[in-house]
Amino acid sequence: LTVKVKRGTVEESISATGNVVASSQATLVFETSGQVDEILVDEGEKVHGGQVLVRLDDTAMQVQASRAEASLSTAQARLDQAKRPATEAELAAYEAAVDSAKASLSALLDDPTETEIRSAELSIEAARDQLYGMQAQRDSTAGDPRSTTGAVNAAEAQVLAAEVSVQQALLALERLWESPTEESITMAQSQVDQAQAQLAQILERPKAEDVALAKAQYDESALALALAKNALDDAVLTAPFDGTVLQVSVSVGDFVSPSMPAVVVADTDVLILDVNVDELDVAEIAEGQMARLTFEALPKEDVVGTVVHIAPSSKNVSGAVAYLVEISFEPGDLPVRLGMTTNVDIVTARV
């Protein structure tokens, strides 16, 4: 009996068991505290990077941001004002204020002019003429038997008002010759000093210290606005990448705090097998080696994968030292799901 011998391939492999995981998975948490206002996704839903998943009630934050924007606008206006030199109209207004204050002080200190005296005397004459007219009208009304009591009283009231006007005109003339009090002189001089100081300040614009102060206030307002906007951003939870929502751990109305898990998102389009390899075997494994995968839930199906990563440091697995090895694979049409237990043979040598 003759038997032909054929040359074949002998493989050396390392067997291990692991679980299917997503290539990327993130447990999302809020950076601020607040009450959940909206949940915009469901578990199992596909999402894209940047999509809003959960939103907190941001009413108070919106108000704070609006106030910060208003403060920044005011600070900007003050900074622009500090940088701008005085206009001709402003200079004219401040110079006019100085001239007016000086004129008031001079009028207080100087004797009355002939014009002022003559004006006061004419006022007295006019008031007396009016009084004489009112008296004549009163006498005529009172002497008429047809006049009522009301008409007589009204005429008498007009006479009294005219007498008061005469007295006021006489007092105005007397005041022209009165000496000013020390208090009135001090007040008038103070108004002159204040007007001159304001004119000097506007002539110095723009002052470096004023610009520096306005700039500091502007920067402070800008920082407050940035913080307010960051707070608004922190009140929104977004997907960090394209993937699938695996878990939603919050409900509308819940109060959440920082670091409290809210949503789990994973990239389920690219699957990885994580296996722990004993330290006695890991030295024989290298990236790029072929691996054969068998899923316990799909025992009749085999899939070929590739070693893509070997952990640089070990971990303790049930008291033994092991290294995490990641194996990429394409499930094709197989209904492979996250967490499935998988047996793998990693081919370390072929002869």
Short mmCIF file of C-alpha atoms in Angstrom, two decimals, residues 156-300:
data_model
loop_
_atom_site.label_atom_id
_atom_site.label_comp_id
_atom_site.label_asym_id
_atom_site.label_seq_id
_atom_site.Cartn_x
_atom_site.Cartn_y
_atom_site.Cartn_z
CA GLU A 156 -60.93 143.52 46.14
CA ALA A 157 -58.82 140.37 45.61
CA GLN A 158 -57.29 141.86 42.46
CA VAL A 159 -56.31 144.96 44.41
CA LEU A 160 -54.61 142.84 47.08
CA ALA A 161 -52.67 140.91 44.41
CA ALA A 162 -51.53 144.18 42.83
CA GLU A 163 -50.35 145.46 46.24
CA VAL A 164 -48.25 142.28 46.67
CA SER A 165 -46.68 142.84 43.24
CA VAL A 166 -45.68 146.37 44.27
CA GLN A 167 -44.05 145.07 47.46
CA GLN A 168 -42.13 142.40 45.52
CA ALA A 169 -40.83 145.02 43.06
CA LEU A 170 -39.66 147.24 45.93
CA LEU A 171 -37.87 144.28 47.59
CA ALA A 172 -36.14 143.41 44.31
CA LEU A 173 -34.69 146.93 44.17
CA GLU A 174 -33.55 146.69 47.78
CA ARG A 175 -31.82 143.36 47.16
CA LEU A 176 -29.71 144.91 44.45
CA TRP A 177 -27.94 146.94 47.13
CA GLU A 178 -27.69 144.19 49.73
CA SER A 179 -24.17 142.84 50.46
CA PRO A 180 -23.78 139.11 49.56
CA THR A 181 -23.43 136.67 52.43
CA GLU A 182 -20.21 134.75 52.97
CA GLU A 183 -22.10 131.53 52.30
CA SER A 184 -23.39 132.70 48.92
CA ILE A 185 -19.91 133.88 47.89
CA THR A 186 -18.41 130.53 48.91
CA MET A 187 -21.03 128.63 46.94
CA ALA A 188 -20.54 130.75 43.85
CA GLN A 189 -16.76 130.36 44.04
CA SER A 190 -17.20 126.59 44.44
CA GLN A 191 -19.25 126.49 41.24
CA VAL A 192 -16.47 128.34 39.42
CA ASP A 193 -13.84 125.91 40.73
CA GLN A 194 -15.94 122.90 39.78
CA ALA A 195 -16.55 124.18 36.24
CA GLN A 196 -12.84 124.92 35.77
CA ALA A 197 -11.87 121.45 37.05
CA GLN A 198 -14.29 119.78 34.65
CA LEU A 199 -12.88 121.83 31.77
CA ALA A 200 -9.33 120.84 32.75
CA GLN A 201 -10.30 117.16 32.81
CA ILE A 202 -11.85 117.21 29.38
CA LEU A 203 -8.83 119.03 27.96
CA GLU A 204 -6.61 116.16 29.19
CA ARG A 205 -8.58 113.48 27.33
CA PRO A 206 -7.64 110.81 26.49
CA LYS A 207 -5.79 110.11 29.76
CA ALA A 208 -3.72 106.93 29.94
CA GLU A 209 -5.02 106.05 33.42
CA ASP A 210 -8.64 106.51 32.34
CA VAL A 211 -8.10 104.29 29.31
CA ALA A 212 -6.38 101.65 31.45
CA LEU A 213 -9.24 101.64 33.98
CA ALA A 214 -11.88 101.42 31.24
CA LYS A 215 -9.94 98.61 29.57
CA ALA A 216 -9.75 96.67 32.84
CA GLN A 217 -13.51 97.06 33.31
CA TYR A 218 -14.08 95.92 29.74
CA ASP A 219 -11.89 92.83 30.23
CA GLU A 220 -13.74 91.99 33.42
CA SER A 221 -17.09 92.27 31.63
CA ALA A 222 -15.81 90.17 28.72
CA LEU A 223 -14.69 87.47 31.15
CA ALA A 224 -18.10 87.51 32.87
CA LEU A 225 -19.80 87.05 29.51
CA ALA A 226 -17.48 84.19 28.56
CA LEU A 227 -18.21 82.46 31.87
CA ALA A 228 -21.95 82.95 31.35
CA LYS A 229 -21.74 81.41 27.89
CA ASN A 230 -19.68 78.51 29.23
CA ALA A 231 -22.37 77.91 31.83
CA LEU A 232 -24.95 77.75 29.03
CA ASP A 233 -22.75 75.29 27.14
CA ASP A 234 -22.36 73.18 30.27
CA ALA A 235 -26.16 72.92 30.52
CA VAL A 236 -26.25 70.98 27.23
CA LEU A 237 -25.02 67.41 26.77
CA THR A 238 -23.88 66.59 23.22
CA ALA A 239 -22.64 63.44 21.50
CA PRO A 240 -18.82 63.43 21.28
CA PHE A 241 -18.85 61.32 18.09
CA ASP A 242 -21.15 59.44 15.73
CA GLY A 243 -22.61 56.42 17.47
CA THR A 244 -25.52 54.80 19.24
CA VAL A 245 -27.14 55.75 22.56
CA LEU A 246 -26.65 52.73 24.81
CA GLN A 247 -28.15 54.14 28.01
CA VAL A 248 -30.04 57.19 29.27
CA SER A 249 -29.77 57.39 33.06
CA VAL A 250 -31.78 60.55 33.72
CA SER A 251 -35.41 61.64 33.40
CA VAL A 252 -37.07 65.01 32.85
CA GLY A 253 -37.28 66.82 36.18
CA ASP A 254 -34.30 65.01 37.73
CA PHE A 255 -31.73 67.16 39.50
CA VAL A 256 -28.24 66.26 38.31
CA SER A 257 -24.84 67.20 39.64
CA PRO A 258 -21.38 67.11 38.07
CA SER A 259 -19.92 63.63 37.50
CA MET A 260 -23.36 62.00 37.65
CA PRO A 261 -23.64 59.63 34.61
CA ALA A 262 -26.38 60.79 32.25
CA VAL A 263 -25.92 59.13 28.85
CA VAL A 264 -23.71 56.39 27.43
CA VAL A 265 -22.82 56.63 23.73
CA ALA A 266 -20.81 54.07 21.76
CA ASP A 267 -19.56 53.71 18.19
CA THR A 268 -21.14 50.36 17.31
CA ASP A 269 -20.15 50.53 13.64
CA VAL A 270 -16.63 49.42 14.55
CA LEU A 271 -16.47 46.50 17.00
CA ILE A 272 -13.50 45.26 18.99
CA LEU A 273 -12.91 42.07 20.92
CA ASP A 274 -11.22 42.60 24.29
CA VAL A 275 -9.43 39.56 25.68
CA ASN A 276 -7.15 39.15 28.67
CA VAL A 277 -4.05 37.12 27.84
CA ASP A 278 -1.96 35.48 30.56
CA GLU A 279 1.47 36.98 31.10
CA LEU A 280 3.06 33.61 30.12
CA ASP A 281 1.56 33.89 26.63
CA VAL A 282 1.56 37.62 25.88
CA ALA A 283 5.19 37.65 24.76
CA GLU A 284 4.23 35.52 21.74
CA ILE A 285 1.52 37.92 20.60
CA ALA A 286 2.20 40.80 18.25
CA GLU A 287 0.09 43.39 16.50
CA GLY A 288 -1.02 42.29 13.05
CA GLN A 289 -1.39 38.62 13.93
CA MET A 290 -4.50 36.81 12.66
CA ALA A 291 -7.16 35.63 15.07
CA ARG A 292 -10.17 33.34 14.66
CA LEU A 293 -13.26 34.31 16.61
CA THR A 294 -16.21 32.15 17.65
CA PHE A 295 -19.19 33.68 19.40
CA GLU A 296 -20.94 31.58 22.04
CA ALA A 297 -24.27 33.03 20.93
CA LEU A 298 -23.44 32.11 17.31
CA PRO A 299 -21.53 28.79 17.67
CA LYS A 300 -21.72 27.88 13.98
#
